[in-house]
Coordinates of C-alpha atoms in Angstrom, one line a residue:
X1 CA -6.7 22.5 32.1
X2 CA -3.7 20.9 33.6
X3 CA -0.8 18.7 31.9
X4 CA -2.0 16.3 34.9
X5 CA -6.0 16.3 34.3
X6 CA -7.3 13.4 32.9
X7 CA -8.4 13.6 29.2
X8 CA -11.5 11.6 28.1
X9 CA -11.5 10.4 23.9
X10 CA -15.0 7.9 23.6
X11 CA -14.6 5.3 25.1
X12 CA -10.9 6.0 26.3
X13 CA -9.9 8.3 29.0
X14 CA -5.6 9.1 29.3
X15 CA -4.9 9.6 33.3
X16 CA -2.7 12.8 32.0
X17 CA -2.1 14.3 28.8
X18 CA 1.8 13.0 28.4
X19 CA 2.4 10.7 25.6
X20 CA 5.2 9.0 24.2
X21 CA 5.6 10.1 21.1
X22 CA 6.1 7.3 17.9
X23 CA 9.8 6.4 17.5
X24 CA 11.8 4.4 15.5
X25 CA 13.6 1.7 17.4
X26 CA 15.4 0.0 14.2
X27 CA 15.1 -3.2 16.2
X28 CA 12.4 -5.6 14.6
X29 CA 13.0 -8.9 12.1
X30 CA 10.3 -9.6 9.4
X31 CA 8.2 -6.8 11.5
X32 CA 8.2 -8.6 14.5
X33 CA 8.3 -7.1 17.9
X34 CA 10.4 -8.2 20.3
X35 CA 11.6 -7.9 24.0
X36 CA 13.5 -4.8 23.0
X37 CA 9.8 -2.8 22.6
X38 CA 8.8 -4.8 25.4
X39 CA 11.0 -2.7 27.7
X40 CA 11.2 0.2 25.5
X41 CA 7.2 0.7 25.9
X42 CA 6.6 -0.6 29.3
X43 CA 9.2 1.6 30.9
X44 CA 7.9 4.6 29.6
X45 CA 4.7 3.1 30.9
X46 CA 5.7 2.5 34.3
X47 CA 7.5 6.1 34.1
X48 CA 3.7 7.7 34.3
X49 CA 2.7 8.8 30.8
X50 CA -0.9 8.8 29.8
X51 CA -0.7 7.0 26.2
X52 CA 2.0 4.9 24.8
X53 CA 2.6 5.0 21.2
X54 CA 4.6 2.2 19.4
X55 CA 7.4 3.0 16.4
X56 CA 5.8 3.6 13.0
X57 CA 4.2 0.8 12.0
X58 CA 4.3 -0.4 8.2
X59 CA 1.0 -1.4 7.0
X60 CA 2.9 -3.8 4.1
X61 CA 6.4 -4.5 4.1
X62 CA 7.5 -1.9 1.3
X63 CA 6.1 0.1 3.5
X64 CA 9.2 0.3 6.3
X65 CA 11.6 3.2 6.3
X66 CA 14.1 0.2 7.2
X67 CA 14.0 -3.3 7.1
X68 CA 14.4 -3.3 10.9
X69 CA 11.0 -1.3 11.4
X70 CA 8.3 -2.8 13.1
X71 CA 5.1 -4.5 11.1
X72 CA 1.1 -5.6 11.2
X73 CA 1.0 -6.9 7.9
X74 CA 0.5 -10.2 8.6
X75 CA -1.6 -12.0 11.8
X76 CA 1.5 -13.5 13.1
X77 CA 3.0 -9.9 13.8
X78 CA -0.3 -9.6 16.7
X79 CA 0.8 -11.9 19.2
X80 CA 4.1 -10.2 20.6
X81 CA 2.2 -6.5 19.8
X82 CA -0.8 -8.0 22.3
X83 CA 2.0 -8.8 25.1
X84 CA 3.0 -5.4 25.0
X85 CA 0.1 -3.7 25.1
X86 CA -1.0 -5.9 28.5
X87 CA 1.8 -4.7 30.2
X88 CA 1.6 -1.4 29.3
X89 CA -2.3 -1.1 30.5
X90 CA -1.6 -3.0 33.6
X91 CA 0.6 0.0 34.3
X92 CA -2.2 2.4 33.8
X93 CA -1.3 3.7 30.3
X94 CA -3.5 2.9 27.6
X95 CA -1.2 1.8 24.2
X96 CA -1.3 3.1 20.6
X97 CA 0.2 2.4 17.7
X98 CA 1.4 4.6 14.9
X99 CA 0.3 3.2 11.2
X100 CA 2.3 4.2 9.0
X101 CA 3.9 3.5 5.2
X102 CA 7.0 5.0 4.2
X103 CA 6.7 5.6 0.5
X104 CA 9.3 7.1 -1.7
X105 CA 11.2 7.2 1.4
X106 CA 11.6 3.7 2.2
X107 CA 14.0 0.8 1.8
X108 CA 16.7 2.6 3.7
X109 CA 19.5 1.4 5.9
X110 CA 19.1 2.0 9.9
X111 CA 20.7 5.5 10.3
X112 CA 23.7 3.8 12.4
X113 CA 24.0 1.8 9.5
X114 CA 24.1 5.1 7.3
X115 CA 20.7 5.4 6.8
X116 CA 21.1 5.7 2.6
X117 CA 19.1 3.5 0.3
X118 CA 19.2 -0.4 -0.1
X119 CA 19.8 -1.6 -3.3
X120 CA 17.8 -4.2 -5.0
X121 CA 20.9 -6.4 -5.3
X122 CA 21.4 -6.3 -1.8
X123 CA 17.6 -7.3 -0.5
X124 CA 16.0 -3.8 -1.1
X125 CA 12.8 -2.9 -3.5
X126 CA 11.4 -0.1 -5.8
X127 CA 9.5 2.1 -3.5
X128 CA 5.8 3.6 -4.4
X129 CA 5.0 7.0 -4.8
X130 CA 1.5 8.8 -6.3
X131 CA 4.2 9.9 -8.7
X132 CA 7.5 9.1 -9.7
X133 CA 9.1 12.6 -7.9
X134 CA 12.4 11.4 -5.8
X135 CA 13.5 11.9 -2.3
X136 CA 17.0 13.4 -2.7
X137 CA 19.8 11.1 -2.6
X138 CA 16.9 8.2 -3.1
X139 CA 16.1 6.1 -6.5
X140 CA 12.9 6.9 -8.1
X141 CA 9.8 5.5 -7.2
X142 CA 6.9 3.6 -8.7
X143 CA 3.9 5.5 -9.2
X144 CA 0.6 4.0 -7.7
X145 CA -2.2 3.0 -10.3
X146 CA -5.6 2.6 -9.4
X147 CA -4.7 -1.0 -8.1
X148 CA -2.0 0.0 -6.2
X149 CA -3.8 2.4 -4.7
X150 CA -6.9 0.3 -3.6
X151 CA -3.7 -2.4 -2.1
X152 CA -2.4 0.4 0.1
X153 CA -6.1 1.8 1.4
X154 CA -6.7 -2.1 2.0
X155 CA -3.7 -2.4 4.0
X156 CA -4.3 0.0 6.3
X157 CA -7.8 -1.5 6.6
X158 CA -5.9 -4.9 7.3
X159 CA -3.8 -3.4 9.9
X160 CA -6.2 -1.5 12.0
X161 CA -8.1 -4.7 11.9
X162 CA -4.9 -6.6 13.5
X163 CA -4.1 -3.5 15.8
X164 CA -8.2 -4.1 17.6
X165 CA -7.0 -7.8 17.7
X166 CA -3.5 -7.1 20.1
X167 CA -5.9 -4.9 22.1
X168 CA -4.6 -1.3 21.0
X169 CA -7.0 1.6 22.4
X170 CA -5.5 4.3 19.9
X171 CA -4.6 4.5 16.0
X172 CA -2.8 6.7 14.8
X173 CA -2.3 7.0 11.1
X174 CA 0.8 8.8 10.1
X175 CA 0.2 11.3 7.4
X176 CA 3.7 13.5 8.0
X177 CA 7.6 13.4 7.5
X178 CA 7.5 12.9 3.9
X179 CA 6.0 9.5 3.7
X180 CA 3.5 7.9 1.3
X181 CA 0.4 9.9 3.0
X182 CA 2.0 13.1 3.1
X183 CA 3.4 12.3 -0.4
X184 CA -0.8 12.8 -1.6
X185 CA -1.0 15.6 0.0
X186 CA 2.0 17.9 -1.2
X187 CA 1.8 19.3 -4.7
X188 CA 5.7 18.7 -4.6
X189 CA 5.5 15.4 -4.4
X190 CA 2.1 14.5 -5.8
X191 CA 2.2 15.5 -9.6
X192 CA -0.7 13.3 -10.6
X193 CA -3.7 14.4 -13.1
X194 CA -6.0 11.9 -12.3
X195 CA -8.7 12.1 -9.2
X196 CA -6.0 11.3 -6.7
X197 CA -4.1 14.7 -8.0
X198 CA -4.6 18.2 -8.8
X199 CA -6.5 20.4 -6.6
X200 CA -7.0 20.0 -2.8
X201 CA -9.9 17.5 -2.9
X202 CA -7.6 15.0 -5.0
X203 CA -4.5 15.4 -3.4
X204 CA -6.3 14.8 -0.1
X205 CA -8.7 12.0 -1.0
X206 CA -6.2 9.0 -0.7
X207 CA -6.0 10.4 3.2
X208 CA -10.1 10.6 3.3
X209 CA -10.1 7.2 1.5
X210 CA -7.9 5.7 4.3
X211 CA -9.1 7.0 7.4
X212 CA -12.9 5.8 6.0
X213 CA -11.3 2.2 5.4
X214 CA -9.7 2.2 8.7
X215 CA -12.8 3.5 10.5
X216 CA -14.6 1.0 9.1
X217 CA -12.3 -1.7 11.3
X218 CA -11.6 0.3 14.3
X219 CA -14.4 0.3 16.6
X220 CA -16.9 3.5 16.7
X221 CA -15.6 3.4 20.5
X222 CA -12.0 4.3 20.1
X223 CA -10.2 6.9 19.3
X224 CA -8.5 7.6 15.8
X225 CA -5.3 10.2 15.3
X226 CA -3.8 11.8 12.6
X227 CA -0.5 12.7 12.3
X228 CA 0.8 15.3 10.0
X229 CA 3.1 18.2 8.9
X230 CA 1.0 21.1 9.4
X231 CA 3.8 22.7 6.7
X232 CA 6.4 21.8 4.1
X233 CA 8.3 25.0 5.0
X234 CA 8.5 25.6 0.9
X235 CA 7.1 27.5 -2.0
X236 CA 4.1 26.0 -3.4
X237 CA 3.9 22.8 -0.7
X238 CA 2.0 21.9 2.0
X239 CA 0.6 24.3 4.5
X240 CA -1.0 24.9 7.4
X241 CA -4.1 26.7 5.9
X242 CA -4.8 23.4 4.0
X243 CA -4.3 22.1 7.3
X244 CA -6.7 23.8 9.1
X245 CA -9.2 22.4 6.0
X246 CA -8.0 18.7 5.8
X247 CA -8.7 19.1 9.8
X248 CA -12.2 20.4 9.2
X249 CA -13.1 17.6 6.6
X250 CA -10.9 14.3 8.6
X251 CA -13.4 15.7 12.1
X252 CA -16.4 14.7 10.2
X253 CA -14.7 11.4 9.1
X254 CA -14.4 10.1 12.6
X255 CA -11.0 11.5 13.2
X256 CA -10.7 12.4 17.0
X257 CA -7.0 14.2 17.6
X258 CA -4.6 15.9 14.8
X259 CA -1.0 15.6 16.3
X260 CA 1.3 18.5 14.6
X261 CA 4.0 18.0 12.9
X262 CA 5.9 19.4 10.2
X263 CA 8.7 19.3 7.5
X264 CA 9.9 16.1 6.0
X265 CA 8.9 16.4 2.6
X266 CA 11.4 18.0 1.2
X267 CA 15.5 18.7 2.7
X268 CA 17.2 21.9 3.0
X269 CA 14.5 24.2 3.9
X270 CA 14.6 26.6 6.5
X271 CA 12.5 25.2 9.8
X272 CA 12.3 27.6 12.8
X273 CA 13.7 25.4 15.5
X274 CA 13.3 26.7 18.7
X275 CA 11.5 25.5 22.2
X276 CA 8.4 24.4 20.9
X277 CA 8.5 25.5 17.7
X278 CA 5.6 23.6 16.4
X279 CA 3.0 24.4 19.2
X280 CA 1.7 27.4 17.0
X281 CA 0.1 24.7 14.6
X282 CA -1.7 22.8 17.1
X283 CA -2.8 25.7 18.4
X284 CA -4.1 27.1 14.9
X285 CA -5.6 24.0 13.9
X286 CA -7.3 23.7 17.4
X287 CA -8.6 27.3 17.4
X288 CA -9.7 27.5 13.6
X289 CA -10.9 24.1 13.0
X290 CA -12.3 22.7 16.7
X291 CA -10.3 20.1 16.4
X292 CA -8.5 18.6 19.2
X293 CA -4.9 18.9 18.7
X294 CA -1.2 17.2 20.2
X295 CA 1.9 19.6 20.6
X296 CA 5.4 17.8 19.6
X297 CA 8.9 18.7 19.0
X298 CA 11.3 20.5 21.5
X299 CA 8.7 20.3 24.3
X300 CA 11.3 19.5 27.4
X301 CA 10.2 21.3 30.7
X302 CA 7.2 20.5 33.0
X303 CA 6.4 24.3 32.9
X304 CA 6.3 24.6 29.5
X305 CA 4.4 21.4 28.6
X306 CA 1.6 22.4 31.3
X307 CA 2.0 25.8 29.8
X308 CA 0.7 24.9 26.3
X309 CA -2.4 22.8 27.9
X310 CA -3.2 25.5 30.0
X311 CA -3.3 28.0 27.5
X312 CA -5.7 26.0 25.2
X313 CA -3.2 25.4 22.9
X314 CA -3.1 21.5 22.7
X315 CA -5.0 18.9 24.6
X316 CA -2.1 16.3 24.3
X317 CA 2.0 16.7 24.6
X318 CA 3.9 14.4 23.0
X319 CA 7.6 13.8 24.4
X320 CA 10.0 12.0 22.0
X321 CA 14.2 12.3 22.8
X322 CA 13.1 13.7 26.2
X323 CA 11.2 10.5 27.0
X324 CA 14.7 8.3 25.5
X325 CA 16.7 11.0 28.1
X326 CA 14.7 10.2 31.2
X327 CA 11.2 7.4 31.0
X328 CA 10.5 8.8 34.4
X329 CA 10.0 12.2 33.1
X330 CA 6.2 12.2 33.8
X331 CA 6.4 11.6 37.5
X332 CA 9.1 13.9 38.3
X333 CA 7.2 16.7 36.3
X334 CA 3.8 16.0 38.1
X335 CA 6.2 16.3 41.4
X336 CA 7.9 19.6 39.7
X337 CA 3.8 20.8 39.1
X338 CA 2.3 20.2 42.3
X339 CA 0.3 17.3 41.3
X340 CA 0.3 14.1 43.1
X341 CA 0.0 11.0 40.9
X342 CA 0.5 7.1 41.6
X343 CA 4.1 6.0 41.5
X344 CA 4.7 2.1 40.5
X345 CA 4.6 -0.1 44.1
X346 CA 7.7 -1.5 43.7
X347 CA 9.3 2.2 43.0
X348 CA 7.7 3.9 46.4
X349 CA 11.2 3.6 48.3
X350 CA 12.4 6.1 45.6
X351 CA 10.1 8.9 45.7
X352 CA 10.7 11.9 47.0

């Protein structure tokens, strides 16, 4: 396998197996997209990459990290999402979106604006939690009951529903980082007794729960991801053997790519960081699971992204800062790789 070689998922093949990894752009009002992800999408579009993910995306709007995230809560939120995604297939990449709810960790300030929590005096809200364990530095949330808990899975439903409507090919659901989804799955922050707590069948079944709801909107003939933190780095949280097993059940559920992750539960634990630090998850899960998996974080040079497809260790690479460094970074790696792929028209003049 190649960085370069196409990659089929049902209905949905990528031209390469580059992808612009979901990142926050702290740019949207009342959830609304606007020109800003236009340009931010469509460039890394026309820079070559094979799949195009937006921001996380907040399924209900307690659900943003900030109240400058991007939304698809409500229909009005798919018109300005649709634009987007035209232009980014017209340049050859198909479009994702990340859908995502922040949990504990949300109702925050833009990290420019020093990213600490908004209070309720000043337009912020309690946040929701499966239990009322803080984020440090973060007020305590709001515990979901049963009703709570059927709202959220419903949102998510709601959203993937809005997400076929703009003409997405790809959902991802973002289960990492610390937010609400992760939030079931660590015993550190998941303290419940009830069937949605406890051992690893009830810590993962809001998870199952959602990816059954969405599935249920999302056509049979596209692809679903799952993002998560394949560890919390700390005693008695998250790991990746119950990653390999939440892999193993979520296959069976109609999940078609685990993109690996990790940390973000939890501060001041020791993470590894180093050149591709996290490839060793996707790799595991991949190998142990048969899952199809997507390497991220510190992935920079052509050589060592094609290395990891190569070796079998991912089928996807996802590029975040390196992608904000240089959009082009797809077509001068192909170049840098031997491989010749199609450069935009109105860009031939430029290349080399």
């Amino acid at each position: 396998m190649h960085l370069f070689d196409p990659l089929a998922l049902r209905d949905v093949t990528l031209r390469n197996r580059v992808v612009v990894s979901p990142m926050c752009q702290y740019s949207s009002s009342d959830g609304f997209a606007t020109d800003w992800h236009l340009v931010h999408l469509g460039t890394r579009a026309v820079g070559g990459a094979g799949l195009v993910f937006t921001e996380a995306t907040a399924v209900e709007p307690r659900g943003r990290i900030s109240p400058e995230d991007l939304g698809l809560w409500k229909d009005d939120h798919v018109e300005m999402l649709a634009r987007i995604v035209r232009f980014v297939e017209s340049q050859g990449a198909a479009c994702g979106i990340q859908l995502a709810h922040a949990g504990r960790k949300a109702s925050t300030r833009r990290p420019w604006d020093g990213g600490g929590p908004i209070a309720e005096s000043d337009g912020g809200f309690r946040a929701i939690a499966p239990s009322a364990v803080a984020f440090e530095g973060l007020p305590t949330p709001e515990p979901l009951d049963e009703t709570g808990i059927a709202c959220a899975i419903a949102a998510f439903a709601a959203a993937a529903r809005r997400a076929r409507e703009a003409g997405f090919r790809v959902v991802e659901l973002h289960a990492a980082h610390g937010y609400l989804l992760h939030e079931f799955l660590s015993p550190l922050s998941n303290r419940r007794t009830d069937r949605w707590g406890g051992d690893f069948e009830g810590r993962t079944r809001f998870l199952r729960e959602v990816v059954r709801a969405v599935r249920g909107e999302w056509p049979e003939r596209l692809p679903l991801f799952v993002r998560i933190s394949a560890t919390d780095y700390a005693e008695g949280g998250w790991d990746v053997e119950q990653s390999v097993a939440l892999a193993r059940e979520l296959l069976g559920e109609g999940v078609d790519l685990f993109d690996c992750s990790s940390g973000g539960l939890v501060p001041h634990v020791r993470i590894p960081v180093s050149p591709g630090y996290q490839v060793p998850f996707a790799a595991r899960l991949k190998r142990e699971a048969g899952v199809r998996t997507g390497a991220v974080g510190l992935i920079t040079e052509p050589e060592q992204a094609n290395a990891i497809v190569a070796r079998g260790e991912a089928d996807l690479i996802l590029l975040a800062r390196q992608l904000l460094r240089d959009p082009y970074w797809p077509l001068y790696a192909a170049r840098a790789l031997g491989r010749e792929v199609a450069w935009p028209p109105q860009y031939l003049r430029a290349r080399p």
